Structures are given as C-alpha cells and as structure tokens.
mmCIF file of C-alpha atoms in Angstrom:
data_model
loop_
_atom_site.group_PDB
_atom_site.id
_atom_site.type_symbol
_atom_site.label_atom_id
_atom_site.label_comp_id
_atom_site.label_asym_id
_atom_site.label_seq_id
_atom_site.Cartn_x
_atom_site.Cartn_y
_atom_site.Cartn_z
ATOM 1 C CA UNK Y 1 -9.704 -4.503 -12.698
ATOM 2 C CA UNK Y 2 -7.528 -5.813 -9.868
ATOM 3 C CA UNK Y 3 -8.299 -9.488 -9.097
ATOM 4 C CA UNK Y 4 -9.874 -10.078 -5.731
ATOM 5 C CA UNK Y 5 -7.867 -11.938 -3.091
ATOM 6 C CA UNK Y 6 -8.929 -15.511 -2.348
ATOM 7 C CA UNK Y 7 -8.627 -15.034 1.401
ATOM 8 C CA UNK Y 8 -9.342 -12.026 3.616
ATOM 9 C CA UNK Y 9 -6.435 -9.589 3.741
ATOM 10 C CA UNK Y 10 -4.912 -8.773 7.098
ATOM 11 C CA UNK Y 11 -6.428 -5.324 7.055
ATOM 12 C CA UNK Y 12 -9.946 -6.758 6.740
ATOM 13 C CA UNK Y 13 -9.264 -9.188 9.560
ATOM 14 C CA UNK Y 14 -8.097 -6.257 11.671
ATOM 15 C CA UNK Y 15 -11.236 -4.268 10.842
ATOM 16 C CA UNK Y 16 -13.426 -7.236 11.790
ATOM 17 C CA UNK Y 17 -11.659 -7.833 15.092
ATOM 18 C CA UNK Y 18 -11.611 -4.132 15.968
ATOM 19 C CA UNK Y 19 -15.346 -3.774 15.248
ATOM 20 C CA UNK Y 20 -16.174 -6.869 17.263
ATOM 21 C CA UNK Y 21 -13.986 -5.749 20.181
ATOM 22 C CA UNK Y 22 -15.508 -2.273 20.131
ATOM 23 C CA UNK Y 23 -19.036 -3.707 20.113
ATOM 24 C CA UNK Y 24 -18.230 -6.029 23.023
ATOM 25 C CA UNK Y 25 -16.752 -3.110 24.951
ATOM 26 C CA UNK Y 26 -19.912 -1.046 24.460
ATOM 27 C CA UNK Y 27 -22.016 -4.070 25.375
ATOM 28 C CA UNK Y 28 -19.999 -4.534 28.542
ATOM 29 C CA UNK Y 29 -20.763 -0.969 29.594
ATOM 30 C CA UNK Y 30 -24.421 -1.478 28.742
ATOM 31 C CA UNK Y 31 -24.491 1.166 26.025
ATOM 32 C CA UNK Y 32 -27.139 0.636 23.357
ATOM 33 C CA UNK Y 33 -28.825 2.684 20.678
ATOM 34 C CA UNK Y 34 -32.317 2.541 22.238
ATOM 35 C CA UNK Y 35 -33.777 1.522 25.600
ATOM 36 C CA UNK Y 36 -35.354 -1.854 26.211
ATOM 37 C CA UNK Y 37 -38.795 -0.214 26.497
ATOM 38 C CA UNK Y 38 -38.715 1.201 22.929
ATOM 39 C CA UNK Y 39 -41.657 -0.118 20.860
ATOM 40 C CA UNK Y 40 -39.296 -1.050 18.040
ATOM 41 C CA UNK Y 41 -37.406 -3.514 20.254
ATOM 42 C CA UNK Y 42 -38.880 -6.967 19.688
ATOM 43 C CA UNK Y 43 -36.012 -8.910 21.215
ATOM 44 C CA UNK Y 44 -35.272 -7.446 24.604
ATOM 45 C CA UNK Y 45 -32.282 -8.171 26.770
ATOM 46 C CA UNK Y 46 -28.632 -7.379 26.326
ATOM 47 C CA UNK Y 47 -27.690 -10.725 24.796
ATOM 48 C CA UNK Y 48 -29.869 -10.360 21.710
ATOM 49 C CA UNK Y 49 -27.748 -7.572 20.142
ATOM 50 C CA UNK Y 50 -24.642 -9.752 20.156
ATOM 51 C CA UNK Y 51 -25.946 -11.885 17.286
ATOM 52 C CA UNK Y 52 -26.184 -9.027 14.710
ATOM 53 C CA UNK Y 53 -22.853 -7.693 15.997
ATOM 54 C CA UNK Y 54 -21.115 -11.037 15.401
ATOM 55 C CA UNK Y 55 -22.711 -11.473 11.963
ATOM 56 C CA UNK Y 56 -21.670 -7.997 10.764
ATOM 57 C CA UNK Y 57 -18.154 -8.555 12.159
ATOM 58 C CA UNK Y 58 -17.909 -11.764 10.114
ATOM 59 C CA UNK Y 59 -19.177 -9.899 7.042
ATOM 60 C CA UNK Y 60 -16.251 -7.518 7.438
ATOM 61 C CA UNK Y 61 -13.988 -10.452 6.577
ATOM 62 C CA UNK Y 62 -15.663 -10.542 3.145
ATOM 63 C CA UNK Y 63 -15.582 -6.791 2.457
ATOM 64 C CA UNK Y 64 -13.024 -7.267 -0.358
ATOM 65 C CA UNK Y 65 -13.326 -10.931 -1.348
ATOM 66 C CA UNK Y 66 -17.159 -10.933 -1.666
ATOM 67 C CA UNK Y 67 -18.415 -7.368 -1.112
ATOM 68 C CA UNK Y 68 -21.964 -7.863 -2.451
ATOM 69 C CA UNK Y 69 -22.533 -10.987 -0.362
ATOM 70 C CA UNK Y 70 -21.158 -9.213 2.696
ATOM 71 C CA UNK Y 71 -23.508 -6.256 2.095
ATOM 72 C CA UNK Y 72 -26.578 -8.476 1.623
ATOM 73 C CA UNK Y 73 -25.925 -10.483 4.784
ATOM 74 C CA UNK Y 74 -24.986 -7.324 6.683
ATOM 75 C CA UNK Y 75 -28.270 -5.677 5.663
ATOM 76 C CA UNK Y 76 -30.220 -8.577 7.157
ATOM 77 C CA UNK Y 77 -28.084 -8.358 10.291
ATOM 78 C CA UNK Y 78 -28.731 -4.600 10.544
ATOM 79 C CA UNK Y 79 -32.477 -5.203 10.201
ATOM 80 C CA UNK Y 80 -32.230 -7.697 13.051
ATOM 81 C CA UNK Y 81 -30.190 -5.193 15.065
ATOM 82 C CA UNK Y 82 -33.027 -2.655 14.729
ATOM 83 C CA UNK Y 83 -35.305 -5.121 16.555
ATOM 84 C CA UNK Y 84 -32.883 -5.204 19.525
ATOM 85 C CA UNK Y 85 -31.466 -2.474 21.700
ATOM 86 C CA UNK Y 86 -28.885 -1.994 18.942
ATOM 87 C CA UNK Y 87 -25.147 -1.422 18.898
ATOM 88 C CA UNK Y 88 -23.267 1.551 17.510
ATOM 89 C CA UNK Y 89 -20.458 -0.786 16.466
ATOM 90 C CA UNK Y 90 -22.872 -2.777 14.275
ATOM 91 C CA UNK Y 91 -24.035 0.407 12.528
ATOM 92 C CA UNK Y 92 -20.485 1.664 11.997
ATOM 93 C CA UNK Y 93 -19.345 -1.670 10.541
ATOM 94 C CA UNK Y 94 -22.391 -1.714 8.257
ATOM 95 C CA UNK Y 95 -21.446 1.701 6.833
ATOM 96 C CA UNK Y 96 -18.046 0.204 6.028
ATOM 97 C CA UNK Y 97 -19.745 -2.679 4.203
ATOM 98 C CA UNK Y 98 -21.674 -0.182 2.053
ATOM 99 C CA UNK Y 99 -18.450 1.724 1.317
ATOM 100 C CA UNK Y 100 -16.546 -1.494 0.477
ATOM 101 C CA UNK Y 101 -19.331 -2.721 -1.837
ATOM 102 C CA UNK Y 102 -18.926 0.403 -3.974
ATOM 103 C CA UNK Y 103 -15.124 0.548 -3.888
ATOM 104 C CA UNK Y 104 -14.369 -3.165 -4.340
ATOM 105 C CA UNK Y 105 -17.565 -4.403 -6.019
ATOM 106 C CA UNK Y 106 -18.368 -4.689 -9.702
ATOM 107 C CA UNK Y 107 -18.772 -1.550 -11.825
ATOM 108 C CA UNK Y 108 -22.527 -2.165 -11.972
ATOM 109 C CA UNK Y 109 -22.709 -2.256 -8.167
ATOM 110 C CA UNK Y 110 -20.645 0.933 -7.927
ATOM 111 C CA UNK Y 111 -23.060 2.714 -10.298
ATOM 112 C CA UNK Y 112 -26.330 1.477 -8.831
ATOM 113 C CA UNK Y 113 -25.742 1.432 -5.097
ATOM 114 C CA UNK Y 114 -25.462 5.235 -4.629
ATOM 115 C CA UNK Y 115 -28.733 5.671 -6.564
ATOM 116 C CA UNK Y 116 -30.485 2.985 -4.530
ATOM 117 C CA UNK Y 117 -29.314 4.387 -1.209
ATOM 118 C CA UNK Y 118 -30.222 7.892 -2.342
ATOM 119 C CA UNK Y 119 -33.781 6.807 -3.144
ATOM 120 C CA UNK Y 120 -34.019 5.002 0.212
ATOM 121 C CA UNK Y 121 -32.823 8.129 2.002
ATOM 122 C CA UNK Y 122 -35.457 10.303 0.312
ATOM 123 C CA UNK Y 123 -38.161 7.731 0.981
ATOM 124 C CA UNK Y 124 -37.113 7.412 4.642
ATOM 125 C CA UNK Y 125 -37.469 11.171 5.027
ATOM 126 C CA UNK Y 126 -40.695 11.819 3.106
ATOM 127 C CA UNK Y 127 -42.838 8.780 3.942
ATOM 128 C CA UNK Y 128 -42.686 9.157 7.759
ATOM 129 C CA UNK Y 129 -43.227 12.898 7.422
ATOM 130 C CA UNK Y 130 -46.271 12.305 5.193
ATOM 131 C CA UNK Y 131 -47.675 9.830 7.722
ATOM 132 C CA UNK Y 132 -46.937 11.623 11.006
ATOM 133 C CA UNK Y 133 -46.787 15.245 9.805
ATOM 134 C CA UNK Y 134 -44.121 16.188 12.343
ATOM 135 C CA UNK Y 135 -40.698 17.677 11.558
ATOM 136 C CA UNK Y 136 -39.018 15.089 13.776
ATOM 137 C CA UNK Y 137 -39.921 12.430 11.196
ATOM 138 C CA UNK Y 138 -37.302 13.900 8.833
ATOM 139 C CA UNK Y 139 -34.603 12.763 11.242
ATOM 140 C CA UNK Y 140 -35.175 9.182 10.122
ATOM 141 C CA UNK Y 141 -34.175 10.172 6.585
ATOM 142 C CA UNK Y 142 -31.004 11.803 7.896
ATOM 143 C CA UNK Y 143 -30.090 8.652 9.813
ATOM 144 C CA UNK Y 144 -30.697 6.407 6.792
ATOM 145 C CA UNK Y 145 -28.686 8.788 4.618
ATOM 146 C CA UNK Y 146 -25.786 8.788 7.071
ATOM 147 C CA UNK Y 147 -25.773 4.975 7.259
ATOM 148 C CA UNK Y 148 -26.276 4.188 3.553
ATOM 149 C CA UNK Y 149 -26.031 7.101 1.092
ATOM 150 C CA UNK Y 150 -23.069 8.793 2.754
ATOM 151 C CA UNK Y 151 -20.762 5.741 2.635
ATOM 152 C CA UNK Y 152 -21.968 4.813 -0.862
ATOM 153 C CA UNK Y 153 -21.284 8.278 -2.314
ATOM 154 C CA UNK Y 154 -17.923 8.416 -0.549
ATOM 155 C CA UNK Y 155 -17.007 5.016 -1.972
ATOM 156 C CA UNK Y 156 -18.007 6.179 -5.461
ATOM 157 C CA UNK Y 157 -15.726 9.222 -5.181
ATOM 158 C CA UNK Y 158 -12.839 7.069 -3.973
ATOM 159 C CA UNK Y 159 -13.405 4.524 -6.754
ATOM 160 C CA UNK Y 160 -13.512 7.225 -9.427
ATOM 161 C CA UNK Y 161 -10.240 8.685 -8.159
ATOM 162 C CA UNK Y 162 -8.698 5.223 -8.052
ATOM 163 C CA UNK Y 163 -9.840 4.436 -11.599
ATOM 164 C CA UNK Y 164 -8.561 7.811 -12.788
ATOM 165 C CA UNK Y 165 -5.195 7.142 -11.135
ATOM 166 C CA UNK Y 166 -5.049 3.676 -12.715
ATOM 167 C CA UNK Y 167 -5.893 5.113 -16.131
ATOM 168 C CA UNK Y 168 -3.204 7.767 -15.690
ATOM 169 C CA UNK Y 169 -0.713 5.068 -14.699
ATOM 170 C CA UNK Y 170 -1.587 3.011 -17.781
ATOM 171 C CA UNK Y 171 -1.242 6.084 -19.995
ATOM 172 C CA UNK Y 172 2.121 6.827 -18.419
ATOM 173 C CA UNK Y 173 3.247 3.244 -19.050
ATOM 174 C CA UNK Y 174 2.047 3.427 -22.651
ATOM 175 C CA UNK Y 175 3.783 6.760 -23.118
ATOM 176 C CA UNK Y 176 6.980 5.337 -21.653
ATOM 177 C CA UNK Y 177 6.656 2.281 -23.922
ATOM 178 C CA UNK Y 178 6.136 4.463 -26.990
ATOM 179 C CA UNK Y 179 9.059 6.650 -25.966
ATOM 180 C CA UNK Y 180 11.241 3.560 -25.582
ATOM 181 C CA UNK Y 181 10.121 2.286 -28.987
ATOM 182 C CA UNK Y 182 10.909 5.687 -30.512
ATOM 183 C CA UNK Y 183 14.299 5.649 -28.821
ATOM 184 C CA UNK Y 184 15.070 2.159 -30.121
ATOM 185 C CA UNK Y 185 13.958 3.143 -33.616
ATOM 186 C CA UNK Y 186 16.045 6.309 -33.465
ATOM 187 C CA UNK Y 187 19.087 4.360 -32.285
ATOM 188 C CA UNK Y 188 18.549 1.755 -35.010
ATOM 189 C CA UNK Y 189 18.173 4.432 -37.680
ATOM 190 C CA UNK Y 190 21.283 6.223 -36.432
ATOM 191 C CA UNK Y 191 23.254 2.971 -36.404
ATOM 192 C CA UNK Y 192 22.151 2.306 -39.994
ATOM 193 C CA UNK Y 193 23.132 5.852 -41.015
ATOM 194 C CA UNK Y 194 26.537 5.512 -39.377
ATOM 195 C CA UNK Y 195 27.048 2.139 -41.062
ATOM 196 C CA UNK Y 196 26.235 3.639 -44.475
ATOM 197 C CA UNK Y 197 28.540 6.593 -43.907
ATOM 198 C CA UNK Y 198 31.375 4.385 -42.684
ATOM 199 C CA UNK Y 199 30.974 1.973 -45.582
ATOM 200 C CA UNK Y 200 30.783 4.685 -48.229
ATOM 201 C CA UNK Y 201 33.692 6.692 -46.810
ATOM 202 C CA UNK Y 202 36.134 3.834 -46.325
ATOM 203 C CA UNK Y 203 35.123 1.042 -48.708
ATOM 204 C CA UNK Y 204 36.446 2.841 -51.774
ATOM 205 C CA UNK Y 205 39.916 3.274 -50.280
ATOM 206 C CA UNK Y 206 40.087 -0.234 -48.835
ATOM 207 C CA UNK Y 207 38.961 -1.745 -52.147
ATOM 208 C CA UNK Y 208 41.711 0.124 -53.977
ATOM 209 C CA UNK Y 209 44.244 -1.038 -51.389
ATOM 210 C CA UNK Y 210 43.103 -4.662 -51.723
ATOM 211 C CA UNK Y 211 43.221 -4.638 -55.544
ATOM 212 C CA UNK Y 212 46.597 -2.913 -55.858
ATOM 213 C CA UNK Y 213 48.192 -4.995 -53.123
ATOM 214 C CA UNK Y 214 47.004 -8.140 -54.926
ATOM 215 C CA UNK Y 215 48.475 -6.813 -58.166
ATOM 216 C CA UNK Y 216 51.763 -5.958 -56.450
ATOM 217 C CA UNK Y 217 52.024 -9.473 -55.034
ATOM 218 C CA UNK Y 218 51.154 -11.180 -58.319
ATOM 219 C CA UNK Y 219 53.502 -9.214 -60.600
ATOM 220 C CA UNK Y 220 57.282 -9.495 -60.354
ATOM 221 C CA UNK Y 221 57.911 -6.008 -61.694
ATOM 222 C CA UNK Y 222 59.619 -3.458 -59.430
ATOM 223 C CA UNK Y 223 58.148 -0.510 -61.310
ATOM 224 C CA UNK Y 224 54.598 -1.845 -61.181
ATOM 225 C CA UNK Y 225 54.987 -2.801 -57.534
ATOM 226 C CA UNK Y 226 56.299 0.656 -56.678
ATOM 227 C CA UNK Y 227 53.385 2.287 -58.491
ATOM 228 C CA UNK Y 228 50.910 -0.009 -56.684
ATOM 229 C CA UNK Y 229 52.506 0.778 -53.333
ATOM 230 C CA UNK Y 230 52.135 4.487 -54.057
ATOM 231 C CA UNK Y 231 48.440 4.031 -54.756
ATOM 232 C CA UNK Y 232 48.115 1.928 -51.613
ATOM 233 C CA UNK Y 233 49.777 4.605 -49.500
ATOM 234 C CA UNK Y 234 47.606 7.363 -50.963
ATOM 235 C CA UNK Y 235 44.391 5.434 -50.333
ATOM 236 C CA UNK Y 236 45.553 4.488 -46.823
ATOM 237 C CA UNK Y 237 46.171 8.134 -45.939
ATOM 238 C CA UNK Y 238 42.827 9.205 -47.389
ATOM 239 C CA UNK Y 239 41.002 6.368 -45.651
ATOM 240 C CA UNK Y 240 42.559 7.273 -42.307
ATOM 241 C CA UNK Y 241 41.597 10.893 -42.858
ATOM 242 C CA UNK Y 242 37.993 9.936 -43.578
ATOM 243 C CA UNK Y 243 37.947 7.722 -40.493
ATOM 244 C CA UNK Y 244 39.269 10.551 -38.304
ATOM 245 C CA UNK Y 245 36.644 12.929 -39.642
ATOM 246 C CA UNK Y 246 33.876 10.431 -38.935
ATOM 247 C CA UNK Y 247 35.179 9.789 -35.433
ATOM 248 C CA UNK Y 248 35.398 13.534 -34.873
ATOM 249 C CA UNK Y 249 31.748 13.937 -35.899
ATOM 250 C CA UNK Y 250 30.670 11.222 -33.464
ATOM 251 C CA UNK Y 251 32.580 12.633 -30.509
ATOM 252 C CA UNK Y 252 30.733 14.870 -28.039
ATOM 253 C CA UNK Y 253 31.516 18.542 -28.385
ATOM 254 C CA UNK Y 254 32.733 18.276 -31.977
ATOM 255 C CA UNK Y 255 29.421 18.504 -33.809
ATOM 256 C CA UNK Y 256 30.588 21.748 -35.413
ATOM 257 C CA UNK Y 257 32.873 19.661 -37.633
ATOM 258 C CA UNK Y 258 29.968 17.844 -39.289
ATOM 259 C CA UNK Y 259 29.188 20.401 -42.037
ATOM 260 C CA UNK Y 260 32.808 20.380 -43.175
ATOM 261 C CA UNK Y 261 32.735 16.590 -43.446
ATOM 262 C CA UNK Y 262 29.566 16.472 -45.552
ATOM 263 C CA UNK Y 263 30.447 15.953 -49.226
ATOM 264 C CA UNK Y 264 28.680 17.837 -52.011
ATOM 265 C CA UNK Y 265 28.206 17.317 -55.724
ATOM 266 C CA UNK Y 266 30.975 19.824 -56.332
ATOM 267 C CA UNK Y 267 33.324 17.120 -55.101
ATOM 268 C CA UNK Y 268 32.394 14.708 -57.890
ATOM 269 C CA UNK Y 269 35.363 15.923 -59.933
ATOM 270 C CA UNK Y 270 37.805 15.039 -57.179
ATOM 271 C CA UNK Y 271 35.990 11.743 -56.658
ATOM 272 C CA UNK Y 272 36.367 10.862 -60.346
ATOM 273 C CA UNK Y 273 40.022 11.877 -60.323
ATOM 274 C CA UNK Y 274 40.608 9.564 -57.400
ATOM 275 C CA UNK Y 275 38.913 6.717 -59.271
ATOM 276 C CA UNK Y 276 41.120 7.387 -62.285
ATOM 277 C CA UNK Y 277 44.169 7.284 -60.038
ATOM 278 C CA UNK Y 278 43.018 3.855 -58.867
ATOM 279 C CA UNK Y 279 42.914 2.595 -62.438
ATOM 280 C CA UNK Y 280 39.368 3.260 -63.650
ATOM 281 C CA UNK Y 281 38.617 4.904 -66.988
ATOM 282 C CA UNK Y 282 35.867 7.249 -65.812
ATOM 283 C CA UNK Y 283 33.871 9.857 -67.726
ATOM 284 C CA UNK Y 284 31.781 12.389 -65.794
ATOM 285 C CA UNK Y 285 28.765 14.058 -67.426
ATOM 286 C CA UNK Y 286 26.931 16.080 -64.782
ATOM 287 C CA UNK Y 287 24.356 18.792 -65.438
ATOM 288 C CA UNK Y 288 22.362 20.043 -62.471
ATOM 289 C CA UNK Y 289 21.292 23.186 -60.655
ATOM 290 C CA UNK Y 290 21.247 23.718 -56.919
ATOM 291 C CA UNK Y 291 19.778 20.728 -55.110
ATOM 292 C CA UNK Y 292 18.888 20.283 -51.412
ATOM 293 C CA UNK Y 293 21.654 19.095 -49.115
ATOM 294 C CA UNK Y 294 20.094 15.664 -48.333
ATOM 295 C CA UNK Y 295 19.743 14.894 -52.047
ATOM 296 C CA UNK Y 296 23.260 16.186 -52.696
ATOM 297 C CA UNK Y 297 24.762 13.908 -50.046
ATOM 298 C CA UNK Y 298 22.770 10.862 -51.209
ATOM 299 C CA UNK Y 299 23.741 11.443 -54.841
ATOM 300 C CA UNK Y 300 27.430 11.813 -53.966
ATOM 301 C CA UNK Y 301 27.404 8.602 -51.909
ATOM 302 C CA UNK Y 302 25.570 6.645 -54.638
ATOM 303 C CA UNK Y 303 28.138 7.737 -57.236
ATOM 304 C CA UNK Y 304 30.983 6.984 -54.812
ATOM 305 C CA UNK Y 305 29.693 3.486 -54.071
ATOM 306 C CA UNK Y 306 29.041 2.821 -57.761
ATOM 307 C CA UNK Y 307 32.644 3.689 -58.582
ATOM 308 C CA UNK Y 308 33.829 1.491 -55.719
ATOM 309 C CA UNK Y 309 31.833 -1.444 -57.104
ATOM 310 C CA UNK Y 310 33.223 -0.769 -60.575
ATOM 311 C CA UNK Y 311 36.743 -0.791 -59.145
ATOM 312 C CA UNK Y 312 36.118 -4.128 -57.453
ATOM 313 C CA UNK Y 313 34.045 -5.984 -60.045
ATOM 314 C CA UNK Y 314 33.919 -4.222 -63.446
ATOM 315 C CA UNK Y 315 35.568 -5.623 -66.538
ATOM 316 C CA UNK Y 316 38.111 -3.459 -68.411
ATOM 317 C CA UNK Y 317 36.467 -0.553 -70.179
ATOM 318 C CA UNK Y 318 34.971 2.860 -69.695
ATOM 319 C CA UNK Y 319 32.849 3.797 -66.689
ATOM 320 C CA UNK Y 320 30.373 6.654 -67.238
ATOM 321 C CA UNK Y 321 28.754 8.810 -64.566
ATOM 322 C CA UNK Y 322 25.753 10.848 -65.734
ATOM 323 C CA UNK Y 323 23.688 13.255 -63.601
ATOM 324 C CA UNK Y 324 20.647 15.093 -64.905
ATOM 325 C CA UNK Y 325 18.087 17.234 -63.183
ATOM 326 C CA UNK Y 326 14.603 17.333 -64.688
ATOM 327 C CA UNK Y 327 11.968 19.622 -63.186
ATOM 328 C CA UNK Y 328 11.401 17.768 -59.932
ATOM 329 C CA UNK Y 329 14.103 15.099 -59.523
ATOM 330 C CA UNK Y 330 17.789 14.310 -59.807
ATOM 331 C CA UNK Y 331 18.551 11.347 -62.058
ATOM 332 C CA UNK Y 332 21.753 9.377 -61.555
ATOM 333 C CA UNK Y 333 23.079 6.772 -63.992
ATOM 334 C CA UNK Y 334 26.398 4.992 -63.625
ATOM 335 C CA UNK Y 335 27.433 2.323 -66.145
ATOM 336 C CA UNK Y 336 30.454 0.022 -66.128
ATOM 337 C CA UNK Y 337 31.535 -2.934 -68.285
ATOM 338 C CA UNK Y 338 30.033 -6.211 -67.124
ATOM 339 C CA UNK Y 339 31.703 -9.529 -67.879
ATOM 340 C CA UNK Y 340 34.868 -11.497 -67.262
ATOM 341 C CA UNK Y 341 37.577 -9.683 -65.339
ATOM 342 C CA UNK Y 342 41.247 -10.519 -65.655
ATOM 343 C CA UNK Y 343 42.383 -8.131 -62.934
ATOM 344 C CA UNK Y 344 42.230 -9.097 -59.238
ATOM 345 C CA UNK Y 345 38.834 -8.807 -57.565
ATOM 346 C CA UNK Y 346 38.117 -7.448 -54.114
ATOM 347 C CA UNK Y 347 35.616 -9.362 -51.991
ATOM 348 C CA UNK Y 348 32.155 -7.831 -51.634
ATOM 349 C CA UNK Y 349 29.300 -8.386 -49.165
ATOM 350 C CA UNK Y 350 26.440 -6.610 -50.927
ATOM 351 C CA UNK Y 351 26.292 -3.905 -48.263
ATOM 352 C CA UNK Y 352 26.956 -1.229 -50.842
ATOM 353 C CA UNK Y 353 23.832 -1.999 -52.865
ATOM 354 C CA UNK Y 354 21.801 -2.139 -49.670
ATOM 355 C CA UNK Y 355 23.152 1.237 -48.573
ATOM 356 C CA UNK Y 356 22.393 2.880 -51.935
ATOM 357 C CA UNK Y 357 18.869 1.488 -51.913
ATOM 358 C CA UNK Y 358 18.348 2.756 -48.358
ATOM 359 C CA UNK Y 359 19.594 6.229 -49.267
ATOM 360 C CA UNK Y 360 17.138 6.440 -52.158
ATOM 361 C CA UNK Y 361 14.269 5.087 -50.043
ATOM 362 C CA UNK Y 362 14.874 7.645 -47.281
ATOM 363 C CA UNK Y 363 14.231 10.384 -49.859
ATOM 364 C CA UNK Y 364 11.206 8.555 -51.370
ATOM 365 C CA UNK Y 365 13.239 7.900 -54.490
ATOM 366 C CA UNK Y 366 13.847 4.839 -56.631
ATOM 367 C CA UNK Y 367 16.952 2.701 -57.109
ATOM 368 C CA UNK Y 368 17.807 -0.065 -59.550
ATOM 369 C CA UNK Y 369 21.034 -1.942 -60.220
ATOM 370 C CA UNK Y 370 21.675 -4.831 -62.539
ATOM 371 C CA UNK Y 371 23.175 -6.032 -65.841
ATOM 372 C CA UNK Y 372 21.970 -4.722 -69.192
ATOM 373 C CA UNK Y 373 23.762 -6.591 -71.910
ATOM 374 C CA UNK Y 374 27.489 -5.986 -71.501
ATOM 375 C CA UNK Y 375 26.988 -3.185 -68.974
ATOM 376 C CA UNK Y 376 26.244 -3.050 -65.283
ATOM 377 C CA UNK Y 377 23.864 -0.127 -64.784
ATOM 378 C CA UNK Y 378 23.057 1.711 -61.566
ATOM 379 C CA UNK Y 379 20.023 4.022 -61.744
ATOM 380 C CA UNK Y 380 18.660 6.255 -59.015
ATOM 381 C CA UNK Y 381 15.998 8.955 -59.059
ATOM 382 C CA UNK Y 382 15.886 11.320 -56.079
ATOM 383 C CA UNK Y 383 12.814 13.607 -55.912
ATOM 384 C CA UNK Y 384 13.338 17.287 -55.091
ATOM 385 C CA UNK Y 385 9.835 18.782 -54.837
ATOM 386 C CA UNK Y 386 8.894 17.696 -51.301
ATOM 387 C CA UNK Y 387 12.328 18.500 -49.903
ATOM 388 C CA UNK Y 388 12.461 21.949 -51.450
ATOM 389 C CA UNK Y 389 8.977 22.747 -50.104
ATOM 390 C CA UNK Y 390 10.092 21.566 -46.662
ATOM 391 C CA UNK Y 391 13.180 23.763 -46.788
ATOM 392 C CA UNK Y 392 11.278 26.941 -47.729
#
C-alpha cells in the first residue's frame, strides 16, 4: 500500500479551493438547493449555508491524508447543510469525499463503505415510500444513492483496477528479476563451460611445452635439446590450432564449426599417442559401446586432463587408461605412479581437478581423485540411462 502523504497534495488543495470558489459563486447569485420556506430548513438566511460549505471545503484537504476523518466530518457538515437552504457545491464535494474514502482509505473501509451506502440508499427509498405511499418518495432514495452509493461504487471500481495494475506491475518486476537471475546464471554457467574447455584444450600442450623447455634448459646436450624443441614446436602448433578452433566456435556466425571441434572417444588413440610423444608411458584399455555425446565429451576431457596431470606431476612409470561400460554407466579409471619425481615439474593450480569434478556433476555422475599406495588414481562414473532416455 502506498504511504499517505503527510501534507495535502497540491491537487487536493486545488480541489478544495475550486469547490469553495464554486460554492461562493453560487451563493453570490443566490442559488440554493431549496427555498427558505421549505419545512426542512431550520436555519434560514443565506449566510447559514456558508458554514457547511467551508467545513466540507476544508475536509477536501484531508481527502488523501485522512480520508475517513474527512468523510466523518463531511457527513456532519452535509447533515447541517440539509437544515439550511443548501449548496450544490457542498453536495458535490461530499460525493468526492465518499469516493476518496474508498480509493485512498484502508482496505476495510473500501470493502464496507459501498455496502453501507447501498443499504442507506435502499432504506432511503423504501422507508419514505412505506410511510407516505406516494411514488415521489422514491426520489429520496435516488438522491441518496447518487450522493453516497454512486461515488462509493465508482471508487471501489477504481481501487480494484489500481490494485490489479499494481499487482501486474509487481509480477512484471518479479518476472524481470527472475529473467535477470536466469540470465546471470546462464552467463555464469557458460563462462564456467568456456573455462573448462579452454583449460582442457590448451593445458596439455602448455604443460608439455613447460616441461620440455625446462629439460632443454637444464641439459647441455644438443641432441636432447633439439628433440625437446621439436616437441615444443609440435605442442605449440597444436595448442594454437585448438585455440583457433575455440575462438571460431565463440565467434558469431561460425556456430556450424562447433560439431567438428567436439572431441569423441574415438580420438582417445590419438590423445594417447600425443601423450607418448610428450614422454609418458601410456597404456589404453577401452571397451565401450555407443554412448551419448555429452558423456563422450566429458569422458574424453577427463582422460585428457588426467594425462595432463600425469605429465606434470607423475613419477616415472606406466600410466594406464581404462574405460568400461556396464549396463547404465561409463566407468573411467586413470592411474599414474605417485611419488618423488626427478624430471621437471610444471606448476599447477588445481583447476583441472575442479573441471573434471564439474563435468561429472553436470551429468549426475561421481568423481574421485587421490593417492592409493604408490599410484595416483582418477575415477569417474558417468550415468547413461537418463541421458539416453532424454535423447530418444
């Protein structure tokens, strides 16, 4: 609910002054609602009607700041106006007080006032007719309805439309907020995906470059240095190629290149050969049927990152890559020697383990990595059932 202003708004001050000026103008011309000889008039004379007129005009200043108080005082002023010759301006301003009490008052006032004025209208029509038994008595009910029930029902309609518009505005704001939250989450998820792809595509090549360049600098052997430089050049070219493919995927209008850049499990042989060229003793033991593309990509990246970590941190010895597919999952197990390492090490930040764990979690799988005796073991289980059902 909108808080009420502490002082009368300019519009209310204008309404009050306009009503008072209109009433004074009618008074100056001697126009009243009833003649001085009417039996209802208890306070004769033209000056008596100015008091109710001034009171109702002052109540108009409170139509928004204190609508119920303004209506109560205005009702007493209208009753006093009935005992004078009356002023049309007083009646018109009183109808505005009834309207304002419904529109700007409390919800309870907005609900009750139309019912109260409706009952008064019916009573004002039926009671005089039952007493006098003349059709003209029904006119009193019409007048009361026009002064009270009409403004109250109009105010209720306006308030309902205003509340509906406010509710629609709040829903629109909530929808916009949810849409913004979804957008932020989508951007965050896409940034994380891009970071994983960039890390997995380039880290292997950069690690090989760092290790072989360190070896070339530490050994004073032209043959070894030449061999290391060859490996460095090969990994540099492959890393640049991977970077160009990733940049091409991200560019607008080149989305058609994305399927060609997505690795599959059929590329594990080439991946292992590349690891062997970088100096790892790798054995591949892979047995699997067709698997969904998301699982295939995640499995390839997990194996790729595991080999990269073995290249950077593993002790001399054999690295084994084993893939098995039970009924409803793809199991991945990569082992490498764990212990002291005489060869140069490449610095690591732990982002690779985080990326592998995220890839498994996105597919509702499990991931574990840690030492087991003299081996460092990476295990991942990627479920297939839900994905295959979603693809069919």
